[in-house]
Short mmCIF file of C-alpha atoms and ligand atoms in Angstrom, two decimals:
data_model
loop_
_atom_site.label_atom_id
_atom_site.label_comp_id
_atom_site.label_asym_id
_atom_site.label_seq_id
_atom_site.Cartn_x
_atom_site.Cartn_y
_atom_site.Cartn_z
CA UNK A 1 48.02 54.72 7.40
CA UNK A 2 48.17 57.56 4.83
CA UNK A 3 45.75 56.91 2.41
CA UNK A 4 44.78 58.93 -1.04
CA UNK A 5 41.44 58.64 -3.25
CA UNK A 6 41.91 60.31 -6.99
CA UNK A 7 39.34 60.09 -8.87
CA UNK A 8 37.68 56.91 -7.88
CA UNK A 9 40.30 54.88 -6.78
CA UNK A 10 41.86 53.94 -3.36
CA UNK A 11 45.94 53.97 -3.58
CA UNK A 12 49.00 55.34 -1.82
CA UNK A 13 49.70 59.35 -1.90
CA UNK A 14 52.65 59.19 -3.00
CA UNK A 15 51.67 56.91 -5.82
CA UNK A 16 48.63 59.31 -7.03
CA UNK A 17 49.28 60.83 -10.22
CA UNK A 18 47.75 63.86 -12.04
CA UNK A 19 48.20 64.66 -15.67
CA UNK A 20 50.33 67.67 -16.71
CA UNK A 21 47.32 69.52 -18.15
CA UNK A 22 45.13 69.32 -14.68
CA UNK A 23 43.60 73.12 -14.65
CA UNK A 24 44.60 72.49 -10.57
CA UNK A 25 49.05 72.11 -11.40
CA UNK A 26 48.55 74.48 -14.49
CA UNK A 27 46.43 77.40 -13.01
CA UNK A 28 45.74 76.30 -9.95
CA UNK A 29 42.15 75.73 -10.58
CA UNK A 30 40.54 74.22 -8.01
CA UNK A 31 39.39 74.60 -4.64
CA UNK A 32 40.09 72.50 -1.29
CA UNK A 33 38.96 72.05 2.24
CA UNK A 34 40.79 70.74 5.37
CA UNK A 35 38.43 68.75 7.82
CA UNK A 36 40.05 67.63 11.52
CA UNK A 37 38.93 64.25 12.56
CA UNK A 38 39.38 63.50 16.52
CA UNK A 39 38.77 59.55 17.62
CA UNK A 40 38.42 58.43 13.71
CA UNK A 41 35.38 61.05 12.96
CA UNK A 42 34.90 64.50 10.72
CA UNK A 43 34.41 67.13 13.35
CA UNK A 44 32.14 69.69 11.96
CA UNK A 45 31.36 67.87 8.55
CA UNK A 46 28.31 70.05 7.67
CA UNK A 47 29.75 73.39 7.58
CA UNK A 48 33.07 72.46 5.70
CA UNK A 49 30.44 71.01 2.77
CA UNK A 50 28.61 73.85 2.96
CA UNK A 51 32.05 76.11 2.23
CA UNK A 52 33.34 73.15 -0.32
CA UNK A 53 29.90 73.66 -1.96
CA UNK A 54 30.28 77.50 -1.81
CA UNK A 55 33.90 77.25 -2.76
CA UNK A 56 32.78 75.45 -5.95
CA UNK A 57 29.77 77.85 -6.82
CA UNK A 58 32.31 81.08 -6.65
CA UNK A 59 34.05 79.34 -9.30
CA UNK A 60 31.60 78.18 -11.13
CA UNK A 61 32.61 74.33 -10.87
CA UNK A 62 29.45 72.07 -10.37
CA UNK A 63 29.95 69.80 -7.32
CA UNK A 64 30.37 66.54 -9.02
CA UNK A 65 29.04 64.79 -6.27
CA UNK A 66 25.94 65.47 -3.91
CA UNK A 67 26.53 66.47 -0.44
CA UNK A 68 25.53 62.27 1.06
CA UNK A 69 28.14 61.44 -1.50
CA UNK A 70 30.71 62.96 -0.27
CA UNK A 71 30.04 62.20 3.13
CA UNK A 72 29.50 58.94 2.43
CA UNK A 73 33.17 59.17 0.50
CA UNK A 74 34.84 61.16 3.18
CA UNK A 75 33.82 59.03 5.97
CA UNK A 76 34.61 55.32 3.99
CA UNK A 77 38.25 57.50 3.61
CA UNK A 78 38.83 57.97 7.44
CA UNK A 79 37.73 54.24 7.85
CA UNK A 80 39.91 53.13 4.77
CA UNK A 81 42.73 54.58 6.48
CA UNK A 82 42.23 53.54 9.68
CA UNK A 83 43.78 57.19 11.64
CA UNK A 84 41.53 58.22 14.86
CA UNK A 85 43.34 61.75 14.83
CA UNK A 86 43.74 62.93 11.21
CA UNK A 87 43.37 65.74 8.68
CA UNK A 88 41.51 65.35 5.77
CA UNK A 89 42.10 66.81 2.57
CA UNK A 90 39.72 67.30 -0.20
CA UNK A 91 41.00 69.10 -3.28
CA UNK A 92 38.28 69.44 -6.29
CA UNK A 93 40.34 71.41 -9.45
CA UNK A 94 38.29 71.62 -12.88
CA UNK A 95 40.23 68.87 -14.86
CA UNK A 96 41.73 68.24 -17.32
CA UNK A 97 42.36 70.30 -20.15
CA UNK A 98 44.79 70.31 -23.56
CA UNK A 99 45.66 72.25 -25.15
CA UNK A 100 46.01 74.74 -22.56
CA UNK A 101 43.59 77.86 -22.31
CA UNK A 102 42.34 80.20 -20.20
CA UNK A 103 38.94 79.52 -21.30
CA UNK A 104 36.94 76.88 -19.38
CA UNK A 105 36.60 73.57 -21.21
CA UNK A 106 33.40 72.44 -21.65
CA UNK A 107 32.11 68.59 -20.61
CA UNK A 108 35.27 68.05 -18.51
CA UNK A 109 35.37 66.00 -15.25
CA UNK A 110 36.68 67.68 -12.34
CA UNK A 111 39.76 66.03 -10.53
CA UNK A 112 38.44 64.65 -7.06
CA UNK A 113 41.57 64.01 -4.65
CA UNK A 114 41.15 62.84 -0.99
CA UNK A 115 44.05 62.35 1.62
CA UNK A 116 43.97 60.77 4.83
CA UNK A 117 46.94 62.14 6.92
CA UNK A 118 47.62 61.34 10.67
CA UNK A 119 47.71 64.34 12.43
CA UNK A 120 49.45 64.72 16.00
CA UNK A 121 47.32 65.29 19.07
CA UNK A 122 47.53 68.74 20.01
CA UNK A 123 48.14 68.81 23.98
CA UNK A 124 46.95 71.57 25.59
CA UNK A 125 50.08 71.92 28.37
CA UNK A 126 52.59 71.80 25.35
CA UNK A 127 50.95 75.00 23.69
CA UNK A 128 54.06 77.39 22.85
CA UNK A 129 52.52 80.59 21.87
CA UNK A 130 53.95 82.27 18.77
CA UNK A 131 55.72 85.29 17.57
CA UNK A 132 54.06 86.72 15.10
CA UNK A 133 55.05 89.66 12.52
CA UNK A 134 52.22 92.21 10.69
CA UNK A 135 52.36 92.03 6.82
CA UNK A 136 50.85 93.98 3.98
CA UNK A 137 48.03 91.60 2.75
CA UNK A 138 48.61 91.84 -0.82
CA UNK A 139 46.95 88.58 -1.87
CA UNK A 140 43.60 88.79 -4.10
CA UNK A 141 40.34 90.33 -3.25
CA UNK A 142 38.77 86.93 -2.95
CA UNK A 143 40.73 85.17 0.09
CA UNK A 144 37.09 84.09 0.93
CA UNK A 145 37.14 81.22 -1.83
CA UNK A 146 39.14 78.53 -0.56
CA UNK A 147 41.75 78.22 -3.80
CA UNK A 148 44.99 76.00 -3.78
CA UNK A 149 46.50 78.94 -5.50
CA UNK A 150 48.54 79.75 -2.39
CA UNK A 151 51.28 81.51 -3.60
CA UNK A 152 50.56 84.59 -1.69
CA UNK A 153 50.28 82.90 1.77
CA UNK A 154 53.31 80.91 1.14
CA UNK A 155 55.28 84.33 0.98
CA UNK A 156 53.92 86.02 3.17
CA UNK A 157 54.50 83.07 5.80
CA UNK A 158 57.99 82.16 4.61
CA UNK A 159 59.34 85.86 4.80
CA UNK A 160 57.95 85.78 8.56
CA UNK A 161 59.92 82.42 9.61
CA UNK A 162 63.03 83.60 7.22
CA UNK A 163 62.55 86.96 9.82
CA UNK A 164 62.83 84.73 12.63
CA UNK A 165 58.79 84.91 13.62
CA UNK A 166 55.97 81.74 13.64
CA UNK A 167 53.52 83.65 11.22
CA UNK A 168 52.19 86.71 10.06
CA UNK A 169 49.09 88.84 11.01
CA UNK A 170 48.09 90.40 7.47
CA UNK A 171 47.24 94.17 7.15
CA UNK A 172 44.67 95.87 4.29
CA UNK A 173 44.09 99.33 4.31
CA UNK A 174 45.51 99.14 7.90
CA UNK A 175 43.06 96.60 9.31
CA UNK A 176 43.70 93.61 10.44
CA UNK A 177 41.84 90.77 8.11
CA UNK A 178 44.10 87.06 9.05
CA UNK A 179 47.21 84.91 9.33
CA UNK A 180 48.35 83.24 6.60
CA UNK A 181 46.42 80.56 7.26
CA UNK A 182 44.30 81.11 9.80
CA UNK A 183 42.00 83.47 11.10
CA UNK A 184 42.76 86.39 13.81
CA UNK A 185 40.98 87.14 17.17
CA UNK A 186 42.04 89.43 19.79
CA UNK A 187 40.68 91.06 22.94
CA UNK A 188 40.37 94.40 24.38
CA UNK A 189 39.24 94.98 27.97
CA UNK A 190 37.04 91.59 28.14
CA UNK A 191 35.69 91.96 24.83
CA UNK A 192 36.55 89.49 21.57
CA UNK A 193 37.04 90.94 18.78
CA UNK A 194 37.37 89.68 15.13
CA UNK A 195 37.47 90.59 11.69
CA UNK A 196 33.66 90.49 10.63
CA UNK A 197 33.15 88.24 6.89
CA UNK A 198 34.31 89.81 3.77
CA UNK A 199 35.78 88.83 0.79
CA UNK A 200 39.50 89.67 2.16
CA UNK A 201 39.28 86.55 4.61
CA UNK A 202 38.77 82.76 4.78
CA UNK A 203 35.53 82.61 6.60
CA UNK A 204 37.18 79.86 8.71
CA UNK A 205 35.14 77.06 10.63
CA UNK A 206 36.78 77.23 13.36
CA UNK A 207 36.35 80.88 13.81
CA UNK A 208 32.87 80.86 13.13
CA UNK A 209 32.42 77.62 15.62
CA UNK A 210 34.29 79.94 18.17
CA UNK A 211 31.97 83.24 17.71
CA UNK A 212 28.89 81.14 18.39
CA UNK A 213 30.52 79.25 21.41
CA UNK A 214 31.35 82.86 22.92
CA UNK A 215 27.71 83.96 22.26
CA UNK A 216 25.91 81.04 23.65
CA UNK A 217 27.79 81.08 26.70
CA UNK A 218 27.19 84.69 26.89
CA UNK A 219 30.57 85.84 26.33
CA UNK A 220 31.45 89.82 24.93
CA UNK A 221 31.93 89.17 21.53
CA UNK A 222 32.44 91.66 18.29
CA UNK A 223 32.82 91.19 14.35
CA UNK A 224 34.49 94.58 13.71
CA UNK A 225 37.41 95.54 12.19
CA UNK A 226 40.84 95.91 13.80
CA UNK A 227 43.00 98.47 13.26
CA UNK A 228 46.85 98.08 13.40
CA UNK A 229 46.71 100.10 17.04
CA UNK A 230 44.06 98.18 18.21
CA UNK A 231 45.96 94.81 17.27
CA UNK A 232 49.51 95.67 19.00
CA UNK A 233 47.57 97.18 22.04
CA UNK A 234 45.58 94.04 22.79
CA UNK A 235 45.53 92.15 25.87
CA UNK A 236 45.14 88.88 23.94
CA UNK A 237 45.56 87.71 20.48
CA UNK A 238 45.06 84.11 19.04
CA UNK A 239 44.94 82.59 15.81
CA UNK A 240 42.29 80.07 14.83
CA UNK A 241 42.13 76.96 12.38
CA UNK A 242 41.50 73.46 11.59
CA UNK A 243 44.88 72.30 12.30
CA UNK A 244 45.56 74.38 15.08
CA UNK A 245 42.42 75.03 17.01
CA UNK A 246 42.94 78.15 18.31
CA UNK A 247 46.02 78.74 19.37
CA UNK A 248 47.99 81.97 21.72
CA UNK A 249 50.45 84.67 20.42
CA UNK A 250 52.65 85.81 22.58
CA UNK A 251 54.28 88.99 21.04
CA UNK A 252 53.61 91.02 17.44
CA UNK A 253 56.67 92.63 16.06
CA UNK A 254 58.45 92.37 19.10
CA UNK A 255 56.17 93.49 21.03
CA UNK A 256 54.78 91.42 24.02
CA UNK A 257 51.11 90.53 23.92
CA UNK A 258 49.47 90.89 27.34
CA UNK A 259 52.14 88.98 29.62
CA UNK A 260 53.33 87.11 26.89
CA UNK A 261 51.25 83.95 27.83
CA UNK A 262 47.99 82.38 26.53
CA UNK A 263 45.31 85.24 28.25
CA UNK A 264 42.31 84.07 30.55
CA UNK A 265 39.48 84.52 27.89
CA UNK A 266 41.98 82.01 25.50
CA UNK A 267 41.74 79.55 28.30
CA UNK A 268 37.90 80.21 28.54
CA UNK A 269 37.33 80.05 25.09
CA UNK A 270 39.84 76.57 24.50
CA UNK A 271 37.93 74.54 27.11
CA UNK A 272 34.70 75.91 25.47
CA UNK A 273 36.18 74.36 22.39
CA UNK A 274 37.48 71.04 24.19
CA UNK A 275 34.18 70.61 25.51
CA UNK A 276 32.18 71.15 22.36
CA UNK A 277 34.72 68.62 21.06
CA UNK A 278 33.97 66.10 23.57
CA UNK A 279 30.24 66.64 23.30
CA UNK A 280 30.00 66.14 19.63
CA UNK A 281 32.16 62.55 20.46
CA UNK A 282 29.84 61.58 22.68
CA UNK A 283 27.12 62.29 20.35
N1 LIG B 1 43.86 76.74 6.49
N2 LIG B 1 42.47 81.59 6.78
C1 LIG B 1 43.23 80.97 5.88
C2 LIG B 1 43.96 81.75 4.85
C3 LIG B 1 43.34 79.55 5.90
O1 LIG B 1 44.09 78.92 4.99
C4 LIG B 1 42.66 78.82 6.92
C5 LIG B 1 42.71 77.34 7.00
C6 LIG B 1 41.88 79.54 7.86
C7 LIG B 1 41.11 78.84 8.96
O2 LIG B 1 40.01 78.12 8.44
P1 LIG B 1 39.44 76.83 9.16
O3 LIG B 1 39.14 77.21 10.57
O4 LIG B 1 38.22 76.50 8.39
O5 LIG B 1 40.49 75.75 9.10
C8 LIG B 1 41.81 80.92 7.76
C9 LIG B 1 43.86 75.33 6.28
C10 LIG B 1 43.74 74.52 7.52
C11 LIG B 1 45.04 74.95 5.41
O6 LIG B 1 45.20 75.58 4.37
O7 LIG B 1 45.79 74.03 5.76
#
């Protein structure tokens, strides 16, 4: 059952209400993180904190809660709401505020809001790989804070689906750094390759769980960046995130990626993943 905190109490989504002077619906002040759970638990809890927590600092919002309070929260949430495969939303904007000003109010609680959302079970054999279209990146130079001010991804991905593609792969200065809303990884000749960590990109969990599965299992793996060329010449290319794991493209502008079908090191690195999935479960 879908199931929404706000601000200390338990009710319905679509009965949670925010005030018209929230900082998060009038300048889309806040921050947010998106956490998969898999058989009714938060699969790599630690490291989306640690991003909510950095999130939070880049905008200089204090955490109103401690790190074993919100894990206590999140995890009475999955329970509350009974889902075993879910995604979890946590949205923290910087309150409320009248009348409205750009300058921060001072002694203001921050809005805490929580969903619960069953998610479906993504089936390996039913992966269709997408089509996927390159894009100018002209969002802000801080796509490394997690912000719901999405405007930018939002057109960037809706101008690829109204052009008949899944997603975008977003260009700066002619290098590659993601998707809309998830991160990029491609190989060349046996070796991974993704964008390295900069302020232009979400530094995604799942890409970052996926670089250090590759290493520890000894795999050729590079955080470089990737030019245009490189991108459309690539034997593989796959996007990663919570919601999607990491999932195959098949061409980029028209242009068929490999044979057009989830590559050999994607099927590596996915049962690396399932595994690491399974092993945490067990845990
Ligand atoms: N999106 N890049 C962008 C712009 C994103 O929005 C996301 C995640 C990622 C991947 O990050 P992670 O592996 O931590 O999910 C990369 C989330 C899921 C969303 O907005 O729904």
């Amino acid at each position: 059952m879908a199931i929404a905190y706000l601000n200390g109490e338990w009710l319905a989504p679509e009965k949670a209400r925010v005030s018209v002077f929230d900082r998060g619906f009038m300048f889309g002040d806040g921050i947010y993180e998106v956490m998969p759970v898999y058989e009714g638990r938060i699969f790599t809890l630690e490291q989306h904190l640690v991003r909510l927590g950095r999130s939070l600092g880049e905008i200089r919002l204090r955490s109103p809660m401690s790190d074993d309070e919100w894990k206590i929260l999140l995890t009475h949430a999955i329970e509350k709401s009974g889902e075993q495969t879910a995604l979890l939303y946590l949205q923290v904007t910087r309150g409320i505020a009248s009348p409205r000003s750009h300058e921060y109010p001072q002694d203001v609680t921050p809005t805490v809001l929580i969903t619960v959302t069953q998610a479906p079970q993504l089936l390996r054999d039913s992966v269709v790989p997408y089509r996927m279209v390159t894009k100018r990146d002209f969002r802000w130079g801080r796509g490394d804070i997690k912000v719901v001010s999405l405007i930018a991804n939002g057109l960037l991905k809706n101008e690829a689906l109204d052009e008949g593609y899944d997603d975008a792969i977003l260009l700066r200065d002619g290098e590659v750094t993601e998707s809309t809303s998830s991160n990029v990884f491609i190989a060349v000749n046996g070796v991974i390759i993704t964008p390295p960590k900069s302020h232009f990109l979400l530094h995604g969990i799942t890409r970052d769980h996926l670089v250090e599965l590759a290493r520890s299992n000894g795999l050729a793996i590079e955080e470089r960046a990737i030019s245009e060329a490189e991108l459309l010449g690539a034997d593989e290319v796959w996007i990663t995130s919570t919601g999607h794991e990491l999932w195959p493209v098949s061409e980029v502008n028209g242009r068929p990626v490999g044979n057009g079908e989830a590559g050999v090191i994607w099927q590596t690195l996915d049962r690396l993943f399932q595994e690491s999935k399974s092993t945490y479960l067990r845990s």
